[in-house]
Coordinates of C-alpha atoms in Angstrom, one line a residue:
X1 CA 98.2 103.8 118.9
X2 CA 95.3 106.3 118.0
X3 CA 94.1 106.0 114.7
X4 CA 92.8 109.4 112.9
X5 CA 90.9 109.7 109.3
X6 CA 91.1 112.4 106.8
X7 CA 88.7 114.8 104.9
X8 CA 89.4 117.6 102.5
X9 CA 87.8 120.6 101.3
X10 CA 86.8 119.1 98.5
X11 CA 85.9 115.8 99.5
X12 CA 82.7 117.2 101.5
X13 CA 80.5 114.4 101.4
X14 CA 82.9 111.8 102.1
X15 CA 83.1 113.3 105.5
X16 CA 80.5 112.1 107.3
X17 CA 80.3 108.1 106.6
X18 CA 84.5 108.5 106.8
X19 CA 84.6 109.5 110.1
X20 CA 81.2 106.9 111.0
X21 CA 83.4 104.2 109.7
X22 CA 86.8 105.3 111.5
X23 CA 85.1 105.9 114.6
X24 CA 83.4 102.1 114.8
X25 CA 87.2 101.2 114.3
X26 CA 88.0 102.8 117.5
X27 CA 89.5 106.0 115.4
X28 CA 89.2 109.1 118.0
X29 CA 91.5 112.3 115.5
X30 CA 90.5 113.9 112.3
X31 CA 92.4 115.5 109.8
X32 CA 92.3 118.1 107.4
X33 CA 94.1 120.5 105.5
X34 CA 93.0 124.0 105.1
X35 CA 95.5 125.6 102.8
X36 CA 95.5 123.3 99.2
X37 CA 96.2 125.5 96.6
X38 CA 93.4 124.2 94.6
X39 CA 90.7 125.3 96.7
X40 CA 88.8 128.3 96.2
X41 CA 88.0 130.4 99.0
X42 CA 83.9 130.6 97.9
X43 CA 82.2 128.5 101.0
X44 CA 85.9 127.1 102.2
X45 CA 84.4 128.5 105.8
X46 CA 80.9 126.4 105.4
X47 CA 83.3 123.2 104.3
X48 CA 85.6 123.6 107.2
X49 CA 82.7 123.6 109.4
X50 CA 80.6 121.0 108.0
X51 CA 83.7 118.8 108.2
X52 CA 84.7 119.8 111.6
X53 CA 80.8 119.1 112.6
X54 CA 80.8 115.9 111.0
X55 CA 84.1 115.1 113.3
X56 CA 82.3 115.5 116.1
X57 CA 79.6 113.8 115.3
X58 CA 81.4 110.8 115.6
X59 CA 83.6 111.9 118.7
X60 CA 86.7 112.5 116.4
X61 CA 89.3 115.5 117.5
X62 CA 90.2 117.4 114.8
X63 CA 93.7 118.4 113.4
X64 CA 93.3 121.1 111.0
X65 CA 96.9 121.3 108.3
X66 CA 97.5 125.4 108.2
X67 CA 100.0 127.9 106.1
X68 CA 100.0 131.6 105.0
X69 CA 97.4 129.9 102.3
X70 CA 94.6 129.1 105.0
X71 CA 93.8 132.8 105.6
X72 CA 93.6 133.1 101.3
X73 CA 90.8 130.6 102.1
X74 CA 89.1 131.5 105.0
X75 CA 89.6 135.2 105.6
X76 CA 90.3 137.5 108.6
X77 CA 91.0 135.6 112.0
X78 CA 91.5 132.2 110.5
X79 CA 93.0 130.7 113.8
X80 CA 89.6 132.3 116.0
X81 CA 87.7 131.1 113.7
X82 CA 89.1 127.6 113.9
X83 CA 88.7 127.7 117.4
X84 CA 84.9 128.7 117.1
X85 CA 84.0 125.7 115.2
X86 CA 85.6 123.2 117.4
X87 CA 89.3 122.6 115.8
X88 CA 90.9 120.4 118.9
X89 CA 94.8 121.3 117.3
X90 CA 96.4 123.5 114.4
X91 CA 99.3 121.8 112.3
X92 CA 101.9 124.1 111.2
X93 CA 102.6 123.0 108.0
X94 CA 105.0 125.8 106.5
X95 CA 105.6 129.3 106.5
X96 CA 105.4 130.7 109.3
X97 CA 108.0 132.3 111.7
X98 CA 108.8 131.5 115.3
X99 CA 106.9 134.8 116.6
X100 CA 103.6 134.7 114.3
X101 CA 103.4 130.2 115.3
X102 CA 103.5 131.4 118.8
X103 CA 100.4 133.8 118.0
X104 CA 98.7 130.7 117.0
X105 CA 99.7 128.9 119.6
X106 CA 98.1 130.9 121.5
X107 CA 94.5 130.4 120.0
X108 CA 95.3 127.3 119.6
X109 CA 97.4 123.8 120.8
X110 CA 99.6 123.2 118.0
X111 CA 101.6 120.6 115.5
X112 CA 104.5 121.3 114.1
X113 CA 106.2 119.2 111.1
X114 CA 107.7 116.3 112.2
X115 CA 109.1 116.2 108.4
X116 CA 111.1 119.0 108.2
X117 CA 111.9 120.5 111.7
X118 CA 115.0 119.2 113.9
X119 CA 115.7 120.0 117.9
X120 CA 117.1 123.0 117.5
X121 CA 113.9 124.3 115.1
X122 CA 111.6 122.8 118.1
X123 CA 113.5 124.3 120.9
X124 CA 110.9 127.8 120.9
X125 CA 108.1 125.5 121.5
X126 CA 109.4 123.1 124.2
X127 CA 107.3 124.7 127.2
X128 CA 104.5 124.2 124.8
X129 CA 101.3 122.0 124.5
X130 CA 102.8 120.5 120.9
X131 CA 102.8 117.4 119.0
X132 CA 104.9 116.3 116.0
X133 CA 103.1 114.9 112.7
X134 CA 104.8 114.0 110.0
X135 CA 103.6 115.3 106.0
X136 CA 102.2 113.1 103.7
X137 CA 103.9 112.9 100.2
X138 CA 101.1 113.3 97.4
X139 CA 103.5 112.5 94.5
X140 CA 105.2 108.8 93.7
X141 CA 109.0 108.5 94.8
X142 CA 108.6 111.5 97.1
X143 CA 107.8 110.0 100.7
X144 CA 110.2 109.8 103.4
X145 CA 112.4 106.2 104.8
X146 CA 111.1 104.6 107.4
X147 CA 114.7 105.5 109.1
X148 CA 113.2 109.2 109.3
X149 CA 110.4 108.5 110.9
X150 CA 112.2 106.4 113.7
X151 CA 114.8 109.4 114.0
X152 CA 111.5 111.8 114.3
X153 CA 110.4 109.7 117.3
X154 CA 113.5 110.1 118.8
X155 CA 114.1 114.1 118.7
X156 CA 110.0 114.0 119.8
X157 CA 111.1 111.5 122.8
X158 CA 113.7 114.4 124.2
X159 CA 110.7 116.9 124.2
X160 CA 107.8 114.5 125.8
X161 CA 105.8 115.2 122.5
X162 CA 103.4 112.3 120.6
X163 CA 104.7 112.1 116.8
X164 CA 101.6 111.4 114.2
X165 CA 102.4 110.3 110.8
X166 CA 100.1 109.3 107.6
X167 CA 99.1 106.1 105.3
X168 CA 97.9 105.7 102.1
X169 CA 94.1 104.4 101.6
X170 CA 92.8 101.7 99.5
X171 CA 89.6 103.1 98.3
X172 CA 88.8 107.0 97.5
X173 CA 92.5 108.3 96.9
X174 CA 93.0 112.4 97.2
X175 CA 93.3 114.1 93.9
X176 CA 94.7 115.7 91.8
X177 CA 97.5 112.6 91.4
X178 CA 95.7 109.8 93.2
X179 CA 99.0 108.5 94.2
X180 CA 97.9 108.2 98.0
X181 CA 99.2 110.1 101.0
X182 CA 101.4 108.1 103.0
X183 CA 104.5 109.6 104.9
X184 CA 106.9 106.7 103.4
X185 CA 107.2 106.0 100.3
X186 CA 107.7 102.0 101.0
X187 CA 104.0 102.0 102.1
X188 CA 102.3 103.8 99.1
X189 CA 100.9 100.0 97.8
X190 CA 101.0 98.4 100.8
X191 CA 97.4 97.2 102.8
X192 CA 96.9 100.4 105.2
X193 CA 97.2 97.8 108.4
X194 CA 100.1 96.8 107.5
X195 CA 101.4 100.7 107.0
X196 CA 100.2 101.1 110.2
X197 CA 101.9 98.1 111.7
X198 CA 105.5 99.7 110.7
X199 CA 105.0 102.8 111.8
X200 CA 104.4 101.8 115.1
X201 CA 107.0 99.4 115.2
X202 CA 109.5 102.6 114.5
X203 CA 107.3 104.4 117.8
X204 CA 104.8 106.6 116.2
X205 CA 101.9 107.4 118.7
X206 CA 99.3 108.7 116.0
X207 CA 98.4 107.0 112.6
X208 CA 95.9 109.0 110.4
X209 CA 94.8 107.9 107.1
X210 CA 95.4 110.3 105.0
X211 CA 93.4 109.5 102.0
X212 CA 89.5 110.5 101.9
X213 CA 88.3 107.0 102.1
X214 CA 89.0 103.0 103.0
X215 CA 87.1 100.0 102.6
X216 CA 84.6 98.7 104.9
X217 CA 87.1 96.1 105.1
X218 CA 90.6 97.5 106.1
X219 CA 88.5 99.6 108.5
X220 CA 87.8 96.0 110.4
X221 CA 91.2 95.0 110.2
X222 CA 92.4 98.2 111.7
X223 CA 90.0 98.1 114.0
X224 CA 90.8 94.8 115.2
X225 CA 94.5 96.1 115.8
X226 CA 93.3 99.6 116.9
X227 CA 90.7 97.8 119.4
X228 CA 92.1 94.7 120.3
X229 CA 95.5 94.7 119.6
X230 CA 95.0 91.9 117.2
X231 CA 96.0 91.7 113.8
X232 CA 94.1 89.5 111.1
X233 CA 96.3 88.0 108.5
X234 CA 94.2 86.9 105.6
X235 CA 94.9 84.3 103.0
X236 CA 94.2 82.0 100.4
X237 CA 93.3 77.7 102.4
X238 CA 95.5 75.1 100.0
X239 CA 93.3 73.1 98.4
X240 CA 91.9 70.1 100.8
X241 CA 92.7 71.3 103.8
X242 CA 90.0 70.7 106.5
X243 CA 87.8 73.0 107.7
X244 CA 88.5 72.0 111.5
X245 CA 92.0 73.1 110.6
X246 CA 91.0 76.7 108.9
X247 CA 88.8 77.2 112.1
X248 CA 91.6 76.7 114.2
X249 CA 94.1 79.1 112.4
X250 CA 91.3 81.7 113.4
X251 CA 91.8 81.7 116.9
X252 CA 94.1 84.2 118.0
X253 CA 97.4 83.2 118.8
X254 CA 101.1 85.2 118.8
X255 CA 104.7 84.7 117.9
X256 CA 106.4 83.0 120.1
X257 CA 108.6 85.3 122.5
X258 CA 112.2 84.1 121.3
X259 CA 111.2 85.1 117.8
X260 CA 112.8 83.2 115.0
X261 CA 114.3 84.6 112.0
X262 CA 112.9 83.1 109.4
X263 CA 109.0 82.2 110.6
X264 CA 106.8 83.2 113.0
X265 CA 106.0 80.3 115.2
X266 CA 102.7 80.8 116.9
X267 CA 103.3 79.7 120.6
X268 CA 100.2 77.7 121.4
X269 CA 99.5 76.1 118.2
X270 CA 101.1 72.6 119.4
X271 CA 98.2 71.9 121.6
X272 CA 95.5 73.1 119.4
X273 CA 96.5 71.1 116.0
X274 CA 97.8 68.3 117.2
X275 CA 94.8 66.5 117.4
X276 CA 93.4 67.9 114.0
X277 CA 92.6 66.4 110.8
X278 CA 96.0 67.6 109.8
X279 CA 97.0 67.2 105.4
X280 CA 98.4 63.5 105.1
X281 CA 101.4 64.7 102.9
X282 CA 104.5 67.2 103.2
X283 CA 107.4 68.5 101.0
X284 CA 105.5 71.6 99.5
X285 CA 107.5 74.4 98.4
X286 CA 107.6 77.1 101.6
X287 CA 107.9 80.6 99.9
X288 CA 107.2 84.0 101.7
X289 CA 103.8 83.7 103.6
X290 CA 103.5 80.3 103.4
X291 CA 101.0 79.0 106.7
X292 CA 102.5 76.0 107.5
X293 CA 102.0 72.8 110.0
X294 CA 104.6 70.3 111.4
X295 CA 102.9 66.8 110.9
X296 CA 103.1 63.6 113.4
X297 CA 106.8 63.0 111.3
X298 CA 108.0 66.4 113.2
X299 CA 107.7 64.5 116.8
X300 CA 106.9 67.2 119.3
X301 CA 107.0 69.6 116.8
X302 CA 103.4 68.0 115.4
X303 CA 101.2 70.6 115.3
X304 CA 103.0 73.6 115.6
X305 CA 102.0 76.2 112.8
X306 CA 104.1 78.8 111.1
X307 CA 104.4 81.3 108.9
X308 CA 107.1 81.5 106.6
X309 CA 109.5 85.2 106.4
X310 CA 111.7 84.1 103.7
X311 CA 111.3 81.2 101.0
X312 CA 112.3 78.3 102.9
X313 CA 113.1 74.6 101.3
X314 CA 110.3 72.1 101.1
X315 CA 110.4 70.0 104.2
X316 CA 108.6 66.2 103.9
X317 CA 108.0 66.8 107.8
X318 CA 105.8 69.9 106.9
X319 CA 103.1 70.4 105.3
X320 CA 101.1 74.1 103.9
X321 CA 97.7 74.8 104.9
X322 CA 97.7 78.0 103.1
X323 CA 99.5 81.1 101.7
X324 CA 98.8 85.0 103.0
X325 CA 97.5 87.7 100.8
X326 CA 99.1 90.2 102.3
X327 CA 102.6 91.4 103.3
X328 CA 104.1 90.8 106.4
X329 CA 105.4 93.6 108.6
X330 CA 106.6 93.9 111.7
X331 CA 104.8 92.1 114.6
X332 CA 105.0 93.1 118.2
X333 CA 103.3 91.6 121.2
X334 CA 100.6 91.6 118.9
X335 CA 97.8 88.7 118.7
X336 CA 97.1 87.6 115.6
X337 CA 94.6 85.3 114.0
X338 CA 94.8 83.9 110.1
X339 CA 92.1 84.2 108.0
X340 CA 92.0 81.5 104.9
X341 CA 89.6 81.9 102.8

């Protein structure tokens, strides 16, 4: 996965510690969109290229959002002007035909809308240096199914194209609505790692953030996954567990590869806790990310540590160390380590 951040016209000074902060979480794309309605033309060309500049700064490629509007905004020659300031890719958004996104294909590598177009739309473009990205939905109840995005990757597969797609932030969110900008609407509240952890599950190569800003923390957990393929779960310890046994959840682990249903079972947890200072007593209630350990009563099983995917009964032979504060998606290969605070 490449990871990409966002900056706006009219979020100018957020550009430059964004882009610092994506780029220490392994982010390499930039985004931004040069034809919002509300923005004025009056220094739209200094903005665009204090934002492209501030991209580069931090070795970001940018992808700069384009219509009919963009030349409102930033006069004669918009696509050579794009070009001059260092714009890696323009992303057709809407309103162009066939003929005049072939002119600016040939200023510049394109995107075209992942949303909106089908095969037949792409066809023109197949001999083409073109990726597919996806819109982001400003507005609440407006954003696409996760189904569409899988069915996106799939007309992109037929073409050899990478497909890019957005999540909402957790900090600075994009105005006017401040609804955040994800592509589906599923993920509008949900932590941005764990947007990003569905999208790639349905195949999406690119994953940009689409509002101006995160916190210095979701840019660590992203950049754990984004770096190291890991994925930190954080969460709340039960009370009296022992700090031996919160250590130990922090070592990365993974689910196990035969999967179960309604846990994920790390695989080498066994050896690590059986030996630990493990809670005396069982029987808690097990309800959705629940962390859980089987205790000496479980036989072989003592040790092993899991996290619950459904509300499970409460099992005397198991006992919680903890509970996640954040929702579970879908897991790959992915290590993972759990965090309880």
């Amino acid at each position: 996965m490449r990871l990409g951040a966002s900056a706006y016209l009219a979020h100018g000074p957020l550009a430059g510690p964004t882009f610092e902060a994506a780029a220490a979480a392994g982010a390499t794309l930039a985004f931004t969109s040069l034809h919002i309605p509300e923005d004025s033309p009056s220094g739209a060309r200094a903005a665009a290229t204090a934002i492209v500049s501030a991209a580069a700064s931090s070795g970001l490629s940018v992808v700069a959002d384009v219509s009919p509007n963009t030349a409102r905004l930033l006069g004669d020659s918009p696509w050579d002007f794009l070009r001059s300031i260092g714009v890696a890719r323009a992303r057709i958004d809407f309103g162009f035909s066939v003929p005049e996104i072939l002119s600016i294909a040939a200023v510049l590598p394109i995107a075209l809308n992942a949303s909106t177009l089908r095969a037949a739309d792409l066809a023109p473009f197949a001999d083409l240096d073109v990726e597919l990205i996806h819109n982001f939905y400003p507005r609440e109840w407006t954003g696409l199914a996760r189904s569409s995005v899988a069915s996106s990757v799939a007309v992109a597969r037929q073409f050899g194209w990478r497909v890019g797609a957005f999540i909402a932030g957790d900090s600075v969110r994009r105005g006017p609505l401040g609804e955040g900008l994800p592509t589906v609407e599923a993920h509008r509240t949900m932590p941005p790692l764990f947007q990003a952890l569905e999208l790639v599950d349905v195949g999406v190569d690119d994953v940009y953030v689409g509002d101006p800003a995160l916190t210095d923390h979701t840019w660590s957990r992203l950049g754990s996954f984004v770096r190291d393929n890991l994925v930190v779960l954080d969460g709340i310890a039960a009370p009296g567990v022992h700090p031996a046994v919160i250590e130990a959840l922090a070592v990365p682990d993974r689910n196990r590869p035969d999967a179960a249903e309604a846990m994920i079972r790390l695989e080498h947890s066994r050896e690590r806790f059986a030996g630990l200072p493990l809670p005396e007593v069982g029987g808690q209630s097990r309800p959705t990310g629940s962390v859980t350990v089987q205790l000496a009563a479980a036989g072989r099983y003592c040790g092993e540590v899991t996290i619950t995917l459904r509300d499970l009964p409460a099992d005397d032979r198991v006992a919680v160390l903890g509970a996640l504060t954040v929702p579970l998606a879908a897991l790959g290969d992915q290590s993972l380590t759990i965090v309880l605070g």
